[in-house]
Short mmCIF file of C-alpha atoms in Angstrom, two decimals:
data_model
loop_
_atom_site.label_atom_id
_atom_site.label_comp_id
_atom_site.label_asym_id
_atom_site.label_seq_id
_atom_site.Cartn_x
_atom_site.Cartn_y
_atom_site.Cartn_z
CA MET A 1 0.00 0.00 0.00
CA ALA A 2 2.81 2.44 0.82
CA PHE A 3 4.29 2.10 -2.69
CA ARG A 4 1.60 4.40 -4.07
CA VAL A 5 3.03 7.53 -2.47
CA LEU A 6 6.70 7.14 -3.35
CA THR A 7 8.06 10.17 -5.18
CA ARG A 8 8.56 9.21 -8.80
CA THR A 9 11.61 11.42 -9.27
CA ALA A 10 13.40 10.15 -6.16
CA THR A 11 16.62 8.17 -6.42
CA GLY A 12 16.77 4.55 -5.35
CA SER A 13 18.16 5.41 -1.92
CA GLN A 14 15.57 8.17 -1.45
CA GLN A 15 12.78 5.77 -2.36
CA GLN A 16 14.10 3.25 0.16
CA GLN A 17 14.09 5.93 2.85
CA GLN A 18 10.56 7.02 1.94
CA LEU A 19 9.40 3.41 2.02
CA LYS A 20 10.96 2.89 5.44
CA VAL A 21 9.25 5.99 6.86
CA LEU A 22 5.89 4.92 5.46
CA SER A 23 6.32 1.36 6.68
CA ASP A 24 7.21 2.58 10.18
CA LEU A 25 4.22 4.91 10.08
CA LEU A 26 1.80 2.11 9.20
CA ILE A 27 3.31 -0.40 11.63
CA ARG A 28 2.99 2.06 14.52
CA SER A 29 -0.54 3.10 13.59
CA PHE A 30 -1.81 -0.49 13.47
CA SER A 31 0.08 -1.70 16.53
CA SER A 32 -2.11 -2.50 19.49
CA GLY A 33 -1.83 -0.90 22.88
CA PRO A 34 -1.80 2.66 24.17
CA LYS A 35 0.16 5.37 22.41
CA ASN A 36 1.82 8.59 23.52
CA VAL A 37 -0.45 11.32 22.19
CA GLY A 38 0.31 15.01 22.37
CA PHE A 39 -2.71 17.31 22.43
CA ILE A 40 -2.36 21.06 21.86
CA GLY A 41 -5.42 23.20 22.59
CA LEU A 42 -7.77 22.16 25.41
CA GLY A 43 -10.75 24.44 24.85
CA ASN A 44 -14.46 23.56 24.60
CA MET A 45 -13.66 21.02 21.89
CA GLY A 46 -10.08 20.00 22.61
CA GLY A 47 -10.58 19.27 26.30
CA PRO A 48 -13.27 16.62 25.79
CA MET A 49 -11.44 15.17 22.77
CA ALA A 50 -8.28 14.71 24.84
CA SER A 51 -10.30 13.17 27.67
CA ASN A 52 -11.82 10.64 25.27
CA LEU A 53 -8.35 9.59 24.11
CA MET A 54 -7.36 9.06 27.74
CA ALA A 55 -10.48 6.95 28.23
CA LYS A 56 -9.21 4.75 25.38
CA GLY A 57 -6.04 4.11 27.36
CA HIS A 58 -3.65 6.44 25.55
CA LYS A 59 -1.00 8.37 27.49
CA LEU A 60 -1.73 12.08 26.99
CA HIS A 61 0.82 14.91 26.85
CA VAL A 62 -1.07 18.21 26.85
CA PHE A 63 -0.51 21.91 26.30
CA ASP A 64 -2.76 24.95 26.54
CA ILE A 65 -2.20 28.60 27.38
CA SER A 66 -4.79 28.14 30.14
CA LYS A 67 -3.35 26.65 33.33
CA ASP A 68 -6.84 25.62 34.44
CA ALA A 69 -7.36 23.66 31.21
CA LYS A 70 -4.06 21.85 31.70
CA ASP A 71 -4.73 21.17 35.37
CA SER A 72 -8.11 19.66 34.50
CA LEU A 73 -6.40 17.07 32.26
CA LYS A 74 -3.55 16.62 34.72
CA ALA A 75 -6.09 15.58 37.34
CA LYS A 76 -7.16 12.79 34.97
CA GLY A 77 -3.60 11.57 34.52
CA ALA A 78 -2.19 13.61 31.63
CA ALA A 79 1.35 14.99 31.58
CA THR A 80 1.36 18.78 31.13
CA TYR A 81 3.87 20.91 29.22
CA ASP A 82 4.77 24.57 28.96
CA ASN A 83 6.49 24.09 25.61
CA VAL A 84 4.93 22.55 22.49
CA ALA A 85 8.29 21.37 21.12
CA GLU A 86 8.96 19.33 24.26
CA LEU A 87 5.44 17.91 24.07
CA ALA A 88 6.04 16.82 20.47
CA LYS A 89 9.31 15.10 21.39
CA ALA A 90 7.44 12.90 23.87
CA SER A 91 4.64 11.95 21.46
CA ASP A 92 3.97 9.40 18.72
CA PHE A 93 0.96 11.39 17.53
CA VAL A 94 0.32 15.10 18.04
CA VAL A 95 -3.21 16.49 17.70
CA SER A 96 -3.72 20.26 17.53
CA MET A 97 -7.09 21.97 18.06
CA LEU A 98 -6.46 25.71 17.79
CA PRO A 99 -8.48 28.88 17.08
CA ASN A 100 -7.14 30.30 13.81
CA ASN A 101 -4.64 30.35 10.93
CA ASP A 102 -1.97 32.38 12.68
CA ILE A 103 -1.96 30.35 15.89
CA VAL A 104 -1.73 27.07 13.96
CA ALA A 105 1.14 28.35 11.80
CA ASP A 106 3.00 29.81 14.80
CA THR A 107 2.53 26.61 16.84
CA TYR A 108 4.01 24.39 14.15
CA ASP A 109 6.87 26.85 13.55
CA THR A 110 7.63 26.66 17.27
CA ILE A 111 7.61 22.86 17.19
CA ILE A 112 9.87 22.70 14.14
CA ASN A 113 12.29 25.41 15.28
CA GLY A 114 12.42 23.90 18.76
CA GLY A 115 13.54 20.52 17.47
CA GLY A 116 10.23 18.85 18.29
CA VAL A 117 9.86 16.98 15.00
CA LYS A 118 10.75 13.29 14.94
CA SER A 119 10.60 11.31 11.71
CA GLN A 120 8.18 8.81 13.20
CA THR A 121 5.75 11.41 14.60
CA ILE A 122 2.36 11.93 12.95
CA PHE A 123 0.90 15.43 13.33
CA ILE A 124 -2.87 15.84 13.04
CA ASP A 125 -4.36 19.32 12.90
CA SER A 126 -8.08 19.37 13.76
CA SER A 127 -8.41 23.16 13.80
CA THR A 128 -10.58 24.90 11.22
CA ILE A 129 -8.23 26.92 9.02
CA ASP A 130 -7.68 28.02 5.44
CA PRO A 131 -6.87 24.99 3.24
CA ASN A 132 -3.85 26.86 1.90
CA VAL A 133 -2.47 27.30 5.43
CA ALA A 134 -2.90 23.56 6.03
CA LYS A 135 -0.95 22.84 2.83
CA ALA A 136 1.82 25.24 3.86
CA VAL A 137 2.17 23.67 7.31
CA GLN A 138 2.23 20.19 5.75
CA LYS A 139 5.13 21.18 3.52
CA LYS A 140 7.09 22.52 6.50
CA VAL A 141 6.48 19.41 8.60
CA LYS A 142 7.38 17.15 5.70
CA ALA A 143 10.59 19.12 5.07
CA ALA A 144 11.46 18.61 8.74
CA GLY A 145 11.05 14.86 8.23
CA ALA A 146 7.65 14.02 9.72
CA THR A 147 4.04 13.41 8.64
CA PHE A 148 1.17 15.92 8.78
CA VAL A 149 -2.52 15.59 7.90
CA ASP A 150 -5.38 18.05 8.24
CA ALA A 151 -8.38 16.53 10.02
CA PRO A 152 -10.93 19.17 11.05
CA VAL A 153 -14.11 18.06 12.82
CA SER A 154 -17.84 18.56 12.78
CA GLY A 155 -20.28 17.79 15.56
CA GLY A 156 -19.75 20.63 17.98
CA VAL A 157 -19.21 20.37 21.72
CA PRO A 158 -21.78 17.56 22.14
CA GLY A 159 -19.89 15.52 19.54
CA ALA A 160 -16.59 16.24 21.26
CA LYS A 161 -17.96 15.14 24.64
CA ASN A 162 -19.65 12.01 23.32
CA ALA A 163 -16.86 10.97 20.91
CA THR A 164 -19.28 11.17 17.96
CA LEU A 165 -17.41 13.75 15.89
CA THR A 166 -17.01 13.55 12.12
CA PHE A 167 -13.38 13.89 11.01
CA MET A 168 -12.57 15.13 7.50
CA VAL A 169 -9.04 13.98 6.66
CA GLY A 170 -6.73 15.48 4.06
CA GLY A 171 -3.63 13.46 3.20
CA THR A 172 -2.53 10.36 1.31
CA ALA A 173 -4.52 7.13 1.53
CA ASP A 174 -1.76 5.57 3.63
CA GLU A 175 -1.65 8.52 6.02
CA TYR A 176 -5.43 8.32 6.38
CA GLN A 177 -5.13 4.67 7.38
CA ALA A 178 -2.36 5.58 9.81
CA VAL A 179 -4.53 8.08 11.74
CA LYS A 180 -7.95 6.45 11.39
CA GLU A 181 -7.79 4.27 14.49
CA LEU A 182 -6.65 7.11 16.73
CA LEU A 183 -9.36 9.42 15.40
CA GLU A 184 -11.96 6.73 16.06
CA GLY A 185 -11.22 7.30 19.74
CA MET A 186 -12.76 10.76 19.36
CA GLY A 187 -15.23 10.39 16.52
CA LYS A 188 -17.87 8.23 14.91
CA LYS A 189 -17.25 8.93 11.22
CA ILE A 190 -13.74 9.29 9.77
CA THR A 191 -13.76 10.31 6.09
CA HIS A 192 -10.84 10.59 3.69
CA CYS A 193 -11.55 13.74 1.67
CA GLY A 194 -8.51 13.66 -0.61
CA GLY A 195 -5.08 15.28 -0.61
CA TYR A 196 -3.60 17.84 1.75
CA GLY A 197 -5.99 20.68 2.54
CA MET A 198 -9.09 18.79 1.38
CA GLY A 199 -10.20 18.09 4.93
CA GLN A 200 -10.18 21.84 5.52
CA ALA A 201 -11.98 22.47 2.22
CA ALA A 202 -14.78 20.12 3.33
CA LYS A 203 -14.95 21.74 6.78
CA VAL A 204 -15.11 25.30 5.45
CA CYS A 205 -17.96 24.43 3.10
CA ASN A 206 -19.79 22.53 5.85
CA ASN A 207 -19.50 25.41 8.29
CA MET A 208 -20.74 27.89 5.72
CA MET A 209 -23.82 25.67 5.36
CA LEU A 210 -24.13 25.56 9.15
CA GLY A 211 -24.09 29.35 9.44
CA ILE A 212 -26.59 29.78 6.61
CA SER A 213 -28.96 27.18 8.08
CA MET A 214 -28.83 28.73 11.56
CA CYS A 215 -29.64 32.19 10.22
CA GLY A 216 -32.48 30.73 8.14
CA LEU A 217 -33.90 28.80 11.10
CA ALA A 218 -33.66 31.82 13.42
CA GLU A 219 -35.41 34.00 10.86
CA CYS A 220 -38.23 31.50 10.35
CA MET A 221 -38.71 30.79 14.05
CA ASN A 222 -38.96 34.52 14.71
CA LEU A 223 -41.51 34.96 11.92
CA ALA A 224 -43.59 31.99 13.08
CA ILE A 225 -43.72 33.27 16.65
CA ARG A 226 -44.66 36.79 15.52
CA LEU A 227 -47.46 35.28 13.43
CA GLY A 228 -48.84 33.67 16.58
CA LEU A 229 -47.55 30.09 16.26
CA ASP A 230 -46.44 28.29 19.40
CA ALA A 231 -42.64 27.93 19.23
CA LYS A 232 -42.58 24.26 20.25
CA VAL A 233 -45.38 23.34 17.86
CA PHE A 234 -43.59 24.98 14.96
CA ALA A 235 -40.25 23.41 15.94
CA ASP A 236 -41.91 19.97 15.91
CA ILE A 237 -43.34 20.69 12.47
CA VAL A 238 -39.94 21.74 11.13
CA ASN A 239 -38.28 18.60 12.49
CA ALA A 240 -40.93 16.40 10.87
CA SER A 241 -40.82 18.30 7.57
CA THR A 242 -38.50 19.52 4.85
CA GLY A 243 -37.02 22.29 6.98
CA ARG A 244 -35.28 19.85 9.33
CA SER A 245 -31.58 20.44 10.01
CA TRP A 246 -28.92 19.91 12.68
CA ALA A 247 -29.70 23.40 13.96
CA SER A 248 -33.42 22.63 14.35
CA GLU A 249 -32.93 19.20 15.90
CA VAL A 250 -29.95 19.78 18.18
CA ASN A 251 -29.38 23.51 18.59
CA ASN A 252 -32.72 25.27 18.18
CA PRO A 253 -32.05 28.96 18.86
CA VAL A 254 -35.33 29.64 20.70
CA PRO A 255 -35.02 29.35 24.49
CA GLY A 256 -37.14 26.62 26.05
CA ILE A 257 -37.39 24.25 23.08
CA ILE A 258 -34.32 22.05 23.57
CA PRO A 259 -33.17 21.89 27.22
CA THR A 260 -29.57 21.00 26.29
CA ALA A 261 -29.16 23.72 23.63
CA PRO A 262 -27.12 26.85 24.47
CA ALA A 263 -30.31 28.91 24.02
CA ALA A 264 -31.56 27.36 27.26
CA SER A 265 -28.64 28.88 29.18
CA ASP A 266 -28.49 32.40 27.74
CA TYR A 267 -26.48 31.14 24.73
CA ALA A 268 -23.50 30.15 26.85
CA GLY A 269 -21.06 27.51 25.60
CA GLY A 270 -21.58 25.79 22.28
CA PHE A 271 -20.04 27.10 19.07
CA ALA A 272 -19.01 30.70 19.63
CA THR A 273 -20.19 33.48 17.35
CA GLY A 274 -16.56 34.57 17.05
CA LEU A 275 -15.61 31.17 15.64
CA ILE A 276 -18.41 30.90 13.07
CA THR A 277 -17.54 34.43 11.97
CA LYS A 278 -13.91 33.37 11.52
CA ASP A 279 -14.95 30.31 9.54
CA LEU A 280 -17.25 32.35 7.31
CA GLY A 281 -14.35 34.72 6.71
CA ILE A 282 -12.25 31.78 5.53
CA ALA A 283 -15.10 30.70 3.25
CA SER A 284 -15.26 34.20 1.75
CA ALA A 285 -11.50 34.22 1.16
CA VAL A 286 -11.36 30.83 -0.56
CA ALA A 287 -14.48 31.66 -2.57
CA THR A 288 -12.71 34.75 -3.88
CA SER A 289 -9.55 32.82 -4.72
CA SER A 290 -11.55 30.13 -6.53
CA ASN A 291 -13.90 32.63 -8.24
CA SER A 292 -16.93 30.98 -6.63
CA PRO A 293 -20.15 32.96 -6.02
CA ILE A 294 -21.45 32.64 -2.43
CA PRO A 295 -24.22 35.24 -2.05
CA LEU A 296 -25.84 33.52 0.95
CA GLY A 297 -22.48 32.78 2.55
CA ALA A 298 -21.39 36.39 2.18
CA LEU A 299 -24.66 37.70 3.65
CA THR A 300 -24.41 35.27 6.57
CA HIS A 301 -20.85 36.45 7.19
CA GLN A 302 -22.04 40.05 7.38
CA ILE A 303 -24.82 39.11 9.81
CA TYR A 304 -22.36 37.46 12.17
CA ARG A 305 -19.92 40.35 11.82
CA THR A 306 -22.76 42.56 13.04
CA LEU A 307 -23.26 40.29 16.06
CA MET A 308 -19.51 40.54 16.75
CA ALA A 309 -19.75 44.32 16.70
CA LYS A 310 -22.52 44.11 19.29
CA GLY A 311 -20.23 42.26 21.70
CA LEU A 312 -21.67 38.77 21.18
CA ALA A 313 -18.46 37.02 20.12
CA ASN A 314 -18.48 34.61 23.07
CA LYS A 315 -22.14 33.66 22.79
CA ASP A 316 -23.20 30.55 20.90
CA PHE A 317 -23.88 31.35 17.25
CA SER A 318 -27.59 30.58 17.74
CA VAL A 319 -27.79 33.98 19.49
CA VAL A 320 -28.59 35.29 16.00
CA TYR A 321 -32.22 34.48 16.90
CA ASP A 322 -32.14 36.85 19.87
CA PHE A 323 -30.68 39.53 17.60
CA LEU A 324 -33.46 39.08 15.01
CA LYS A 325 -36.17 38.90 17.68
CA ASN A 326 -35.20 42.38 18.87
CA THR A 327 -34.99 43.82 15.35
CA GLU A 328 -37.97 45.44 13.68
CA GLY A 329 -38.51 44.85 9.96
CA LYS A 330 -38.75 47.82 7.64
#
């Protein structure tokens, strides 16, 4: 299987070295028993994901800028680090779950420049970033002698807590096989999307759809309520009809409909407005670079930028309903 990814222009000795690295990679990935896993970024998503890996028996090495986040994992048995390069040195796999392009790029530069890259280490970035940034980081990690795949996730905080996330993997077929078992410790569906950056491409498009659907649901719920419909009755109709979506079933933005939704707790937790705005910004950028029209995506981005300007960055993105509810139509 590893023969497929050998560089055609490589010399005989280079091909032998590539084959050895790939063979080692596959042997380690399929070997039974716990692995040393580095985890960088222990926020609302990363914390539960790391905990699920520990529950599978893996030895966790963790880093976060928040001492409280690190201490929470330390209490469960994880080793904590103040330096990402040292964390990488101690790990067979390194998973990163970080907020944006710049932080991801800076983190991997720090690992590489700090001598944290080992040839047998597999780096997995599950952040949501620009596909072009993922490709650039992959090239740097490969040049340093290790393996990198992009593997962003969908499923939100509930998926992270319940290990039911969907992972969208960008990399070679062999690299996908090498990370699949580990990712299954955090997710329910692991999909190979294609080459480097294609996991991020899938995630960006999915999150644009998520933002559009939430704005559409919030708008329709607000209209239905203003027309005199009972909110729960209409929500039940939507979920039994053609308007059904993840937002309507799991994260309805109207308080009182779904007890576990962020709307039930003043839009605390969940998927922050600041993050969906960032993701929609990435979608706008890649749409421009690929000459793709996204009228609904662009409008949704502007709506969430407005919510950001109103100080709602840390509220769940379903807070768009509250914004519309308090807005009068012209």
